[in-house]
Amino acid sequence: MAERETRGEDALIQATFAPLASGFPGAFGLKDDCALLTPPAGMDLVLTTDAVAEGVHFFADDAAHDIAWKALAVNVSDLVAKGARPLAYLLALSFPDRPDDAWLAGFQAGLADAQAAFGLSLAGGDTDRRPGPLSIGVTAVGAVPHGRFVQRGTAQPGDLLFLSGTLGDAALGLLLRQDRARAAQMGLDDVSARALVGRYLRPQPKLSLAPAILEFASAAMDVSDGLVKDCGRLARASGVSARIEGVRVPLSEPARTAVEHSPDLFQVVLSGGDDYEVLAAVPPDRADAFRDAAAKSGVAVAEVGQCGDGQDVTVAGRDGRALDVAGGGWDHFPS
Ligand SMILES: Nc1ncnc2c1ncn2[C@@H]1O[C@H](COP(=O)(O)OP(=O)(O)OP(=O)(O)O)[C@@H](O)[C@H]1O
Ligand SMILES: Cc1ncc(C[n+]2csc(CCOP(=O)(O)O)c2C)c(N)n1
Ligand SMILES: [Mg+2]
Ligand SMILES: [Mg+2]
Ligand SMILES: [Mg+2]
């Protein structure tokens, strides 16, 4: 009889990833070539993929637990903005070297926590070794009732623009992750600085808002590259203009303190990205019902602007004057 493998690629997959797939029968214990997903009756499947890479989306010395959480959270964020319920995900990993067991244990625990929080299961993936920084690709699948997918390009002139949660925390957290000494310039104590870094490390997609998006939004997307850039994408895809009122953009207490100490940081809030909040366009006559549904779901939403005719995207600063936001937002291939 062949000895049970304890090293090697198959053993790594079985030890680290198979337990994460145990709740998903179509994963076949991660011993088949593909996974099988039976769409829930009456539902459409929603597909998305986003990768996170060392040095680009996270730092090499971030905790493996946080890296795993982020890889899943950014994809679940895409699903939530479509009104979808997460079902399953595929995980593609490229390691420069075999990670040590402690790192793998932390990574597995982070995925397990994220799966439990977001309600989805590992269905399959790929693990290889190649030179270069660690890259983690996730492909997530969710479900919406047939014909109800909330598109990005279907906002109408007159729709109100709503944003979930608070904006800019993660972008400010990234500045602090890069240089903790900036906390003093931002007027932040250690607890506040840590809270912002936590928002960078652990995005919290607003799952419980998905049913309200599904019911009331005419268009929606998640904010990953900065509100200004992503709002521009929604407006362009919909053929509408958009105006954002800076004074209405919801800030957390630490972010408010930072912006009051250094007003220039408001640009970081608007354009820094990594928010993973939902931007939703809602017809004015449905806005109150949307607010009620959001309140019942426990997610704060703020009306931050409105769509109109035309195609301009304008942002009024906190003093009401137009801000120059052209070119802002995250771009992997800046011009
Ligand atoms: N390599 C690719 N092949 C096919 N489609 C792609 C590719 N890259 C991006 N897309 C598609 O382009 C569109 C925009 O992708 P993008 O990744 O910007 O969206 P996003 O996930 O909302 O934003 P972010 O990546 O900033 O979170 C999506 O429809 C996406 O599926
Ligand atoms: C180490 C480090 N440096 C910079 C950033 C900022 N950042 C990188 S990609 C991105 C947009 C979303 O990614 P994508 O468009 O690929 O989905 C943002 C805001 C970070 N998160 N970590
Ligand atoms: Mg993407
Ligand atoms: Mg995305
Ligand atoms: Mg992007």
mmCIF file of N, CA and C and ligand atoms in Angstrom, residues 48-50 74-75 77-78 152 222-225 276, ligand 4:
data_model
loop_
_atom_site.group_PDB
_atom_site.id
_atom_site.type_symbol
_atom_site.label_atom_id
_atom_site.label_comp_id
_atom_site.label_asym_id
_atom_site.label_seq_id
_atom_site.Cartn_x
_atom_site.Cartn_y
_atom_site.Cartn_z
ATOM 1 N N THR A 48 -17.387 37.156 -10.337
ATOM 2 C CA THR A 48 -16.422 38.244 -10.275
ATOM 3 C C THR A 48 -15.052 37.690 -9.949
ATOM 4 N N THR A 49 -14.004 38.394 -10.354
ATOM 5 C CA THR A 49 -12.660 38.010 -9.938
ATOM 6 C C THR A 49 -11.819 39.248 -9.681
ATOM 7 N N ASP A 50 -11.120 39.254 -8.562
ATOM 8 C CA ASP A 50 -10.146 40.285 -8.222
ATOM 9 C C ASP A 50 -8.984 39.601 -7.522
ATOM 10 N N VAL A 74 -12.524 41.599 -0.864
ATOM 11 C CA VAL A 74 -12.636 42.495 -2.027
ATOM 12 C C VAL A 74 -13.543 41.883 -3.101
ATOM 13 N N ASN A 75 -13.585 40.571 -3.149
ATOM 14 C CA ASN A 75 -14.470 39.905 -4.111
ATOM 15 C C ASN A 75 -15.916 39.884 -3.632
ATOM 16 N N SER A 77 -17.189 42.048 -1.824
ATOM 17 C CA SER A 77 -17.619 43.431 -1.998
ATOM 18 C C SER A 77 -18.232 43.654 -3.384
ATOM 19 N N ASP A 78 -17.610 43.076 -4.402
ATOM 20 C CA ASP A 78 -18.174 43.167 -5.755
ATOM 21 C C ASP A 78 -19.570 42.542 -5.800
ATOM 22 N N ARG A 152 -24.133 48.374 -13.191
ATOM 23 C CA ARG A 152 -23.419 49.631 -12.955
ATOM 24 C C ARG A 152 -23.941 50.722 -13.882
ATOM 25 N N ASP A 222 -19.220 48.731 -6.111
ATOM 26 C CA ASP A 222 -18.458 48.973 -4.890
ATOM 27 C C ASP A 222 -17.353 49.979 -5.181
ATOM 28 N N VAL A 223 -16.902 50.637 -4.134
ATOM 29 C CA VAL A 223 -15.872 51.666 -4.270
ATOM 30 C C VAL A 223 -14.540 51.041 -3.853
ATOM 31 N N SER A 224 -13.694 50.770 -4.857
ATOM 32 C CA SER A 224 -12.378 50.186 -4.569
ATOM 33 C C SER A 224 -11.243 51.102 -4.990
ATOM 34 N N ASP A 225 -11.482 51.935 -6.005
ATOM 35 C CA ASP A 225 -10.427 52.785 -6.559
ATOM 36 C C ASP A 225 -10.600 54.257 -6.183
ATOM 37 N N TYR A 276 -14.191 49.648 -0.237
ATOM 38 C CA TYR A 276 -15.100 48.494 -0.308
ATOM 39 C C TYR A 276 -16.447 48.788 0.345
HETATM 40 MG MG MG B 4 -13.571 44.866 -7.430
#
